[in-house]
Amino acid sequence: MATPSLLILPGDGIGPEVMAEVRKVIDWCGTRGLAFDVEEDLVGGAAYDAHGTPLADATMEKAQQVDAVLLGAVGGPKYDVLDFSVKPERGLLRLRKEMDLYANLRPAQCFDALADFSSLKKDVVAGLDIMIVRELTSGVYFGEPRGIHTEGNERVGINTQRYTESEIARVARSAFELARKRSNRVCSMEKANVMESGILWREVVQEVHDREYPDVELSHMYADAGAMQLTRWPKQFDVIVTDNLFGDLLSDLAAMLTGSLGMLPSASLGAPMANGRPRALYEPVHGSAPDIAGQGKANPIACILSFAMALRYSFDRGAEADLVEKAVEGVLADGLRTADLIGEEGRTPVSTQEMGDAIVAKLAAG
Ligand code: NAD
């Protein structure tokens, strides 16, 4: 088999700092017979500085050709004055759009050592491991007609919630495939009680299930009830699949059950490529954190866990992904904390590099 390929785009601010720690985990993979063909390139402000654009065409082309893209973060105050069309975030949006990444995966996983960090009771979140799959390329953020019009003597704001059957079916398939790699349960959330697009959503998810994934347990829930259940007893869920708008809200809600932004990975997946792997972009949820950039304070765990997602979902190396997650859990259990994970208890924080080294040392120790 060809060596799997990775395009690394560290980006701006703390992006390069956290990515340097991911590189160490990639090197550890090499010791387990999993070598990657790694290329690095520029995105965001760094690409603008070099090429006058937040994503060069050549970089976009590489992204379309590799097995997976791993991105750090983009943006920073230096670029706030730029025209909208060349702002760092446009580089990221171009990647998502041109790779047609329609399924956004946001895990909410609570490591036991951090259960006290949640705003919910410890027994509600300890051991939590759920996955929200948000449809990312359609729905009310894209539907037409849209805009602000004048009707009579007042203005009217309009957005349109629109989904085609094929858009619903493909994201449903992503959720069912994921469930098969996890606890085999999917809960689909919409508002079929008040929205026609919700009725269609429910019907299509059910049809895809009955036809292609009868082995997966499927349930349906109204999205507002789902929000309540997520805060009441989140451990009842395994995979949640929902549309772009509800997914935006529910994934943020679920993610924050578990604590710090520095801990949250994500993946955006598209259609399978010729080799069967999905088009894929993995990135931490956090931004470029200009307030701490260059100080060795950034938590590299979100980016390292994003790479673990790549191992699991792009490269079918669930065993290695488990080991990376276990190593993260291990260093947290040992009491290591970057500054963002320190609450009232007054521990001394470790640096970005020390956290990365400790995780790799755990991995090497086996
Ligand atoms: P941010 O996520 O960069 O930071 C929010 C807060 O969380 C800051 O106090 C920061 O120090 C802290 N934080 C974030 N990641 C951390 C980590 N790994 N370790 C420790 N602390 C961490 O969001 P922001 O401040 O609103 O935005 C800063 C810049 O990042 C802006 O230019 C914004 O547009 C951009 N941004 C980019 C992305 C992305 O690349 N996907 C996402 C969000 C924001």
Short mmCIF file of C-alpha atoms and ligand atoms in Angstrom, two decimals:
data_model
loop_
_atom_site.label_atom_id
_atom_site.label_comp_id
_atom_site.label_asym_id
_atom_site.label_seq_id
_atom_site.Cartn_x
_atom_site.Cartn_y
_atom_site.Cartn_z
CA MET A 1 0.00 0.00 0.00
CA ALA A 2 1.14 3.56 -0.72
CA THR A 3 2.49 5.52 2.23
CA PRO A 4 -0.39 7.59 3.67
CA SER A 5 0.01 11.30 3.00
CA LEU A 6 -0.61 14.26 5.29
CA LEU A 7 -0.60 17.97 4.52
CA ILE A 8 0.20 20.02 7.61
CA LEU A 9 -0.91 23.66 7.68
CA PRO A 10 0.20 25.14 11.03
CA GLY A 11 -1.19 28.62 10.29
CA ASP A 12 -0.89 31.53 12.70
CA GLY A 13 -0.47 32.37 16.39
CA ILE A 14 -0.31 29.24 18.52
CA GLY A 15 -0.96 27.06 15.42
CA PRO A 16 2.75 26.38 14.74
CA GLU A 17 3.42 25.85 18.47
CA VAL A 18 0.78 23.15 18.93
CA MET A 19 1.58 21.58 15.56
CA ALA A 20 5.22 21.12 16.61
CA GLU A 21 3.94 18.81 19.36
CA VAL A 22 1.75 16.88 16.90
CA ARG A 23 4.89 16.29 14.82
CA LYS A 24 6.33 14.36 17.77
CA VAL A 25 3.25 12.11 17.83
CA ILE A 26 3.57 11.60 14.06
CA ASP A 27 7.20 10.53 14.64
CA TRP A 28 6.01 8.06 17.30
CA CYS A 29 3.65 6.55 14.71
CA GLY A 30 6.75 5.88 12.57
CA THR A 31 8.09 3.65 15.35
CA ARG A 32 4.92 1.52 15.04
CA GLY A 33 5.32 0.96 11.32
CA LEU A 34 2.99 3.79 10.42
CA ALA A 35 5.11 6.25 8.48
CA PHE A 36 3.47 9.24 6.82
CA ASP A 37 4.46 11.20 3.79
CA VAL A 38 4.27 14.64 5.41
CA GLU A 39 4.26 17.96 3.59
CA GLU A 40 3.97 21.32 5.30
CA ASP A 41 2.58 24.52 3.80
CA LEU A 42 1.14 27.93 4.66
CA VAL A 43 -2.43 28.98 5.42
CA GLY A 44 -4.10 32.09 6.85
CA GLY A 45 -2.04 35.14 7.74
CA ALA A 46 1.22 33.25 7.17
CA ALA A 47 0.14 32.51 3.58
CA TYR A 48 -0.99 36.11 3.11
CA ASP A 49 2.43 37.37 4.24
CA ALA A 50 4.18 35.08 1.75
CA HIS A 51 1.79 35.10 -1.22
CA GLY A 52 -0.75 37.91 -0.69
CA THR A 53 -3.54 35.32 -0.36
CA PRO A 54 -4.66 33.24 2.66
CA LEU A 55 -4.45 30.03 0.63
CA ALA A 56 -2.30 29.71 -2.48
CA ASP A 57 -3.76 27.71 -5.40
CA ALA A 58 -0.84 25.28 -5.19
CA THR A 59 -1.67 24.60 -1.51
CA MET A 60 -5.33 24.04 -2.38
CA GLU A 61 -4.27 21.55 -5.02
CA LYS A 62 -2.09 19.66 -2.55
CA ALA A 63 -4.99 19.56 -0.09
CA GLN A 64 -7.13 17.86 -2.74
CA GLN A 65 -4.49 15.24 -3.37
CA VAL A 66 -3.39 14.12 0.12
CA ASP A 67 -5.16 11.58 2.32
CA ALA A 68 -5.76 14.12 5.12
CA VAL A 69 -5.11 17.76 5.97
CA LEU A 70 -4.16 18.80 9.50
CA LEU A 71 -4.60 22.48 10.32
CA GLY A 72 -3.47 24.50 13.37
CA ALA A 73 -5.30 27.83 13.52
CA VAL A 74 -5.59 31.00 11.49
CA GLY A 75 -5.99 34.70 12.22
CA GLY A 76 -4.63 37.41 14.45
CA PRO A 77 -4.94 41.15 15.14
CA LYS A 78 -2.26 41.96 12.56
CA TYR A 79 -4.68 40.83 9.83
CA ASP A 80 -7.84 42.51 11.14
CA VAL A 81 -7.30 45.46 8.77
CA LEU A 82 -7.22 43.29 5.64
CA ASP A 83 -10.01 43.27 3.10
CA PHE A 84 -12.62 40.55 3.79
CA SER A 85 -11.60 38.64 0.64
CA VAL A 86 -8.04 38.01 1.89
CA LYS A 87 -8.64 37.65 5.63
CA PRO A 88 -6.93 34.55 7.12
CA GLU A 89 -10.29 32.83 7.77
CA ARG A 90 -11.01 32.87 4.02
CA GLY A 91 -8.20 30.33 3.59
CA LEU A 92 -9.94 27.92 5.93
CA LEU A 93 -13.34 28.52 4.32
CA ARG A 94 -11.87 27.85 0.87
CA LEU A 95 -10.46 24.53 2.05
CA ARG A 96 -13.83 23.47 3.50
CA LYS A 97 -15.75 24.60 0.41
CA GLU A 98 -13.52 23.22 -2.33
CA MET A 99 -13.01 19.91 -0.52
CA ASP A 100 -16.83 19.82 -0.04
CA LEU A 101 -16.52 18.82 3.62
CA TYR A 102 -20.15 18.30 4.52
CA ALA A 103 -19.84 16.37 7.79
CA ASN A 104 -18.38 18.21 10.75
CA LEU A 105 -17.43 15.88 13.61
CA ARG A 106 -17.22 17.40 17.06
CA PRO A 107 -16.51 14.94 19.85
CA ALA A 108 -17.36 15.80 23.45
CA GLN A 109 -15.14 13.64 25.56
CA CYS A 110 -14.47 14.18 29.23
CA PHE A 111 -11.25 12.86 30.69
CA ASP A 112 -11.81 11.78 34.29
CA ALA A 113 -8.97 13.96 35.57
CA LEU A 114 -10.77 17.05 34.22
CA ALA A 115 -14.31 16.19 35.35
CA ASP A 116 -14.12 18.87 38.06
CA PHE A 117 -13.48 21.44 35.34
CA SER A 118 -17.01 21.12 33.89
CA SER A 119 -19.84 23.39 34.94
CA LEU A 120 -21.96 20.24 35.39
CA LYS A 121 -21.78 17.72 38.24
CA LYS A 122 -18.86 15.33 38.07
CA ASP A 123 -20.95 12.15 37.75
CA VAL A 124 -22.88 13.68 34.82
CA VAL A 125 -19.73 14.27 32.73
CA ALA A 126 -17.02 11.85 33.98
CA GLY A 127 -16.26 9.36 31.21
CA LEU A 128 -18.48 11.16 28.70
CA ASP A 129 -17.70 10.26 25.08
CA ILE A 130 -20.19 11.45 22.47
CA MET A 131 -19.89 12.66 18.88
CA ILE A 132 -21.93 15.35 17.22
CA VAL A 133 -22.10 15.19 13.43
CA ARG A 134 -23.17 18.55 12.04
CA GLU A 135 -24.13 19.06 8.40
CA LEU A 136 -21.73 21.79 7.29
CA THR A 137 -22.38 22.90 3.73
CA SER A 138 -26.13 23.50 3.43
CA GLY A 139 -29.19 24.51 5.47
CA VAL A 140 -30.18 27.94 6.69
CA TYR A 141 -26.67 29.46 6.47
CA PHE A 142 -26.69 28.93 2.70
CA GLY A 143 -30.36 28.69 1.60
CA GLU A 144 -31.90 31.16 -0.87
CA PRO A 145 -33.73 33.51 -0.77
CA ARG A 146 -31.84 35.41 1.88
CA GLY A 147 -31.25 39.05 2.69
CA ILE A 148 -32.80 42.12 4.26
CA HIS A 149 -35.63 43.70 2.24
CA THR A 150 -38.02 46.54 2.78
CA GLU A 151 -41.69 45.63 2.86
CA GLY A 152 -44.04 48.58 3.22
CA ASN A 153 -42.50 50.80 5.84
CA GLU A 154 -40.31 48.27 7.63
CA ARG A 155 -37.35 45.98 6.93
CA VAL A 156 -37.60 42.20 6.84
CA GLY A 157 -34.69 39.78 7.42
CA ILE A 158 -34.94 36.50 5.51
CA ASN A 159 -33.04 33.22 5.62
CA THR A 160 -34.16 29.94 4.13
CA GLN A 161 -33.76 26.50 5.65
CA ARG A 162 -33.38 24.22 2.63
CA TYR A 163 -32.19 20.62 2.42
CA THR A 164 -32.23 18.19 -0.49
CA GLU A 165 -32.65 14.46 0.08
CA SER A 166 -29.11 13.76 -1.10
CA GLU A 167 -27.63 16.34 1.29
CA ILE A 168 -29.43 14.69 4.21
CA ALA A 169 -28.61 11.15 3.07
CA ARG A 170 -24.85 11.73 2.77
CA VAL A 171 -24.44 13.23 6.23
CA ALA A 172 -26.67 10.49 7.67
CA ARG A 173 -24.32 7.92 6.11
CA SER A 174 -21.34 9.65 7.76
CA ALA A 175 -23.09 9.35 11.13
CA PHE A 176 -24.00 5.68 10.67
CA GLU A 177 -20.47 4.81 9.53
CA LEU A 178 -19.07 6.54 12.62
CA ALA A 179 -21.51 4.79 14.91
CA ARG A 180 -20.29 1.44 13.60
CA LYS A 181 -16.78 2.37 14.77
CA ARG A 182 -18.15 3.42 18.19
CA SER A 183 -21.16 2.17 20.21
CA ASN A 184 -23.41 1.69 17.16
CA ARG A 185 -26.13 4.19 18.14
CA VAL A 186 -27.31 7.31 16.27
CA CYS A 187 -29.78 9.92 17.48
CA SER A 188 -31.01 12.27 14.73
CA MET A 189 -32.17 15.73 15.83
CA GLU A 190 -34.43 18.19 13.94
CA LYS A 191 -37.68 20.08 14.48
CA ALA A 192 -40.06 17.86 12.51
CA ASN A 193 -42.88 19.13 14.74
CA VAL A 194 -42.72 22.65 13.23
CA MET A 195 -40.50 22.55 10.11
CA GLU A 196 -41.08 20.77 6.78
CA SER A 197 -37.32 20.50 6.29
CA GLY A 198 -37.32 18.65 9.62
CA ILE A 199 -39.99 16.22 8.40
CA LEU A 200 -37.92 15.45 5.31
CA TRP A 201 -34.75 15.16 7.45
CA ARG A 202 -36.41 12.57 9.69
CA GLU A 203 -37.83 10.57 6.75
CA VAL A 204 -34.55 10.46 4.81
CA VAL A 205 -32.43 9.52 7.85
CA GLN A 206 -34.88 6.70 8.59
CA GLU A 207 -34.85 5.50 4.95
CA VAL A 208 -31.03 5.46 4.78
CA HIS A 209 -31.00 3.56 8.04
CA ASP A 210 -33.56 0.95 6.99
CA ARG A 211 -31.95 0.40 3.61
CA GLU A 212 -28.22 0.52 4.43
CA TYR A 213 -27.61 0.46 8.20
CA PRO A 214 -30.29 -1.69 9.88
CA ASP A 215 -27.64 -2.96 12.34
CA VAL A 216 -27.22 0.56 13.86
CA GLU A 217 -29.68 1.63 16.57
CA LEU A 218 -31.48 4.80 15.40
CA SER A 219 -33.62 7.20 17.42
CA HIS A 220 -35.07 10.64 16.63
CA MET A 221 -35.41 13.64 18.93
CA TYR A 222 -36.57 17.23 18.53
CA ALA A 223 -33.50 19.46 18.71
CA ASP A 224 -34.79 21.53 21.63
CA ALA A 225 -35.47 18.38 23.65
CA GLY A 226 -32.01 17.20 22.58
CA ALA A 227 -30.42 20.33 24.07
CA MET A 228 -32.16 19.60 27.38
CA GLN A 229 -31.13 15.96 27.34
CA LEU A 230 -27.52 16.93 26.56
CA THR A 231 -27.28 18.93 29.76
CA ARG A 232 -29.42 16.53 31.85
CA TRP A 233 -27.73 13.20 31.03
CA PRO A 234 -25.34 13.46 28.04
CA LYS A 235 -24.06 9.90 28.47
CA GLN A 236 -27.31 8.56 26.96
CA PHE A 237 -25.95 9.52 23.49
CA ASP A 238 -23.33 7.99 21.23
CA VAL A 239 -23.53 9.74 17.82
CA ILE A 240 -25.88 12.69 17.26
CA VAL A 241 -26.56 13.79 13.67
CA THR A 242 -28.16 17.13 12.98
CA ASP A 243 -28.35 20.00 10.51
CA ASN A 244 -26.07 23.01 10.16
CA LEU A 245 -27.91 25.43 12.47
CA PHE A 246 -28.87 23.02 15.26
CA GLY A 247 -25.44 21.41 14.97
CA ASP A 248 -23.74 24.76 15.43
CA LEU A 249 -25.55 25.24 18.74
CA LEU A 250 -25.57 21.66 20.00
CA SER A 251 -21.89 21.00 19.26
CA ASP A 252 -20.80 24.09 21.19
CA LEU A 253 -23.07 23.12 24.04
CA ALA A 254 -21.77 19.55 24.12
CA ALA A 255 -18.15 20.59 23.80
CA MET A 256 -18.35 22.94 26.73
CA LEU A 257 -19.66 20.15 28.96
CA THR A 258 -16.07 19.01 29.05
CA GLY A 259 -14.11 22.13 29.98
CA SER A 260 -11.38 23.96 28.09
CA LEU A 261 -11.13 25.09 24.48
CA GLY A 262 -7.57 23.78 24.55
CA MET A 263 -8.93 20.21 24.72
CA LEU A 264 -11.36 20.17 21.79
CA PRO A 265 -10.54 18.45 18.48
CA SER A 266 -12.65 18.36 15.31
CA ALA A 267 -12.81 16.78 11.89
CA SER A 268 -14.59 17.79 8.70
CA LEU A 269 -15.19 14.97 6.25
CA GLY A 270 -16.39 14.83 2.66
CA ALA A 271 -17.11 12.17 0.08
CA PRO A 272 -14.85 9.12 -0.26
CA MET A 273 -11.88 9.54 -2.63
CA ALA A 274 -10.77 6.91 -5.16
CA ASN A 275 -8.83 5.07 -2.41
CA GLY A 276 -11.95 4.85 -0.21
CA ARG A 277 -10.73 7.40 2.34
CA PRO A 278 -12.96 10.42 2.92
CA ARG A 279 -11.73 13.88 2.02
CA ALA A 280 -10.72 15.13 5.43
CA LEU A 281 -9.57 18.18 7.36
CA TYR A 282 -8.64 17.83 11.04
CA GLU A 283 -8.24 20.88 13.27
CA PRO A 284 -8.58 21.97 16.88
CA VAL A 285 -11.75 23.94 17.64
CA HIS A 286 -9.75 26.83 19.11
CA GLY A 287 -8.35 29.81 17.20
CA SER A 288 -4.87 31.29 17.02
CA ALA A 289 -5.00 32.66 20.60
CA PRO A 290 -2.91 35.79 19.96
CA ASP A 291 -3.05 36.64 23.69
CA ILE A 292 -0.75 33.70 24.52
CA ALA A 293 1.04 33.11 21.20
CA GLY A 294 4.81 32.74 21.37
CA GLN A 295 4.83 32.23 25.14
CA GLY A 296 4.81 28.43 25.35
CA LYS A 297 1.45 28.54 27.15
CA ALA A 298 -0.77 26.91 24.53
CA ASN A 299 -2.33 23.55 25.27
CA PRO A 300 -1.36 21.20 22.41
CA ILE A 301 -3.92 18.52 23.37
CA ALA A 302 -6.75 19.73 21.07
CA CYS A 303 -4.43 19.51 18.08
CA ILE A 304 -2.97 16.16 19.18
CA LEU A 305 -6.50 14.76 19.62
CA SER A 306 -7.37 16.07 16.15
CA PHE A 307 -4.50 13.97 14.81
CA ALA A 308 -5.87 11.00 16.79
CA MET A 309 -9.15 11.53 14.92
CA ALA A 310 -7.20 11.41 11.64
CA LEU A 311 -5.67 8.08 12.72
CA ARG A 312 -9.14 6.71 13.44
CA TYR A 313 -11.23 8.14 10.61
CA SER A 314 -8.80 8.58 7.70
CA PHE A 315 -6.26 5.86 8.32
CA ASP A 316 -8.29 3.15 10.09
CA ARG A 317 -5.73 2.99 12.88
CA GLY A 318 -8.14 2.92 15.81
CA ALA A 319 -5.57 1.11 17.99
CA GLU A 320 -3.06 3.96 17.66
CA ALA A 321 -5.82 6.55 18.14
CA ASP A 322 -6.79 4.79 21.38
CA LEU A 323 -3.16 4.85 22.53
CA VAL A 324 -2.85 8.59 21.86
CA GLU A 325 -6.07 9.27 23.80
CA LYS A 326 -4.89 7.03 26.63
CA ALA A 327 -1.55 8.87 26.75
CA VAL A 328 -3.42 12.20 27.03
CA GLU A 329 -5.57 10.74 29.79
CA GLY A 330 -2.42 9.43 31.48
CA VAL A 331 -0.56 12.73 31.64
CA LEU A 332 -3.69 14.48 32.93
CA ALA A 333 -4.09 11.78 35.60
CA ASP A 334 -0.43 12.39 36.54
CA GLY A 335 -1.45 15.98 37.28
CA LEU A 336 0.17 17.75 34.32
CA ARG A 337 -1.74 20.87 33.32
CA THR A 338 -1.12 23.66 30.83
CA ALA A 339 -2.19 27.08 32.11
CA ASP A 340 -5.70 26.88 30.61
CA LEU A 341 -6.46 23.76 32.69
CA ILE A 342 -5.58 25.29 36.02
CA GLY A 343 -8.50 26.32 38.17
CA GLU A 344 -8.52 27.17 41.85
CA GLU A 345 -6.05 24.50 42.86
CA GLY A 346 -2.93 26.59 42.20
CA ARG A 347 -0.76 24.02 40.39
CA THR A 348 2.31 25.09 38.44
CA PRO A 349 1.54 24.94 34.71
CA VAL A 350 3.67 23.03 32.24
CA SER A 351 4.63 24.53 28.88
CA THR A 352 3.31 23.51 25.45
CA GLN A 353 6.52 21.62 24.82
CA GLU A 354 6.54 19.88 28.20
CA MET A 355 2.97 18.70 27.65
CA GLY A 356 3.85 17.35 24.18
CA ASP A 357 6.98 15.62 25.49
CA ALA A 358 5.06 14.04 28.37
CA ILE A 359 2.42 12.64 26.00
CA VAL A 360 5.07 11.20 23.70
CA ALA A 361 6.96 9.74 26.68
CA LYS A 362 3.74 7.97 27.75
CA LEU A 363 3.29 6.67 24.22
CA ALA A 364 6.88 5.44 24.06
CA ALA A 365 6.53 3.74 27.46
CA GLY A 366 3.60 1.80 25.97
P1 NAD B 1 -9.28 31.68 20.40
O1 NAD B 1 -9.83 30.30 20.35
O2 NAD B 1 -8.05 31.92 19.62
O3 NAD B 1 -9.01 32.08 21.93
C1 NAD B 1 -10.02 32.20 22.91
C2 NAD B 1 -9.40 32.08 24.32
O4 NAD B 1 -9.02 30.71 24.55
C3 NAD B 1 -8.11 32.89 24.47
O5 NAD B 1 -8.04 33.42 25.78
C4 NAD B 1 -7.01 31.88 24.25
O6 NAD B 1 -5.81 32.20 24.93
C5 NAD B 1 -7.64 30.60 24.81
N1 NAD B 1 -7.13 29.42 24.06
C6 NAD B 1 -7.50 29.06 22.81
N2 NAD B 1 -6.82 27.95 22.46
C7 NAD B 1 -6.04 27.62 23.49
C8 NAD B 1 -5.09 26.58 23.72
N3 NAD B 1 -4.83 25.62 22.79
N4 NAD B 1 -4.44 26.55 24.90
C9 NAD B 1 -4.69 27.46 25.83
N5 NAD B 1 -5.57 28.47 25.70
C10 NAD B 1 -6.23 28.55 24.52
O7 NAD B 1 -10.46 32.66 19.92
P2 NAD B 1 -10.42 34.24 19.70
O8 NAD B 1 -9.54 34.89 20.71
O9 NAD B 1 -11.83 34.64 19.59
O10 NAD B 1 -9.77 34.44 18.26
C11 NAD B 1 -8.38 34.70 18.02
C12 NAD B 1 -8.10 34.63 16.52
O11 NAD B 1 -8.32 33.29 16.07
C13 NAD B 1 -9.02 35.51 15.68
O12 NAD B 1 -8.27 36.04 14.63
C14 NAD B 1 -10.08 34.55 15.17
O13 NAD B 1 -10.63 34.98 13.96
C15 NAD B 1 -9.25 33.30 14.98
N6 NAD B 1 -10.01 32.03 15.03
C16 NAD B 1 -9.60 31.05 14.22
C17 NAD B 1 -10.21 29.80 14.26
C18 NAD B 1 -9.65 28.72 13.39
O14 NAD B 1 -8.54 28.83 12.91
N7 NAD B 1 -10.36 27.64 13.21
C19 NAD B 1 -11.25 29.57 15.17
C20 NAD B 1 -11.64 30.59 16.02
C21 NAD B 1 -11.02 31.83 15.96
#
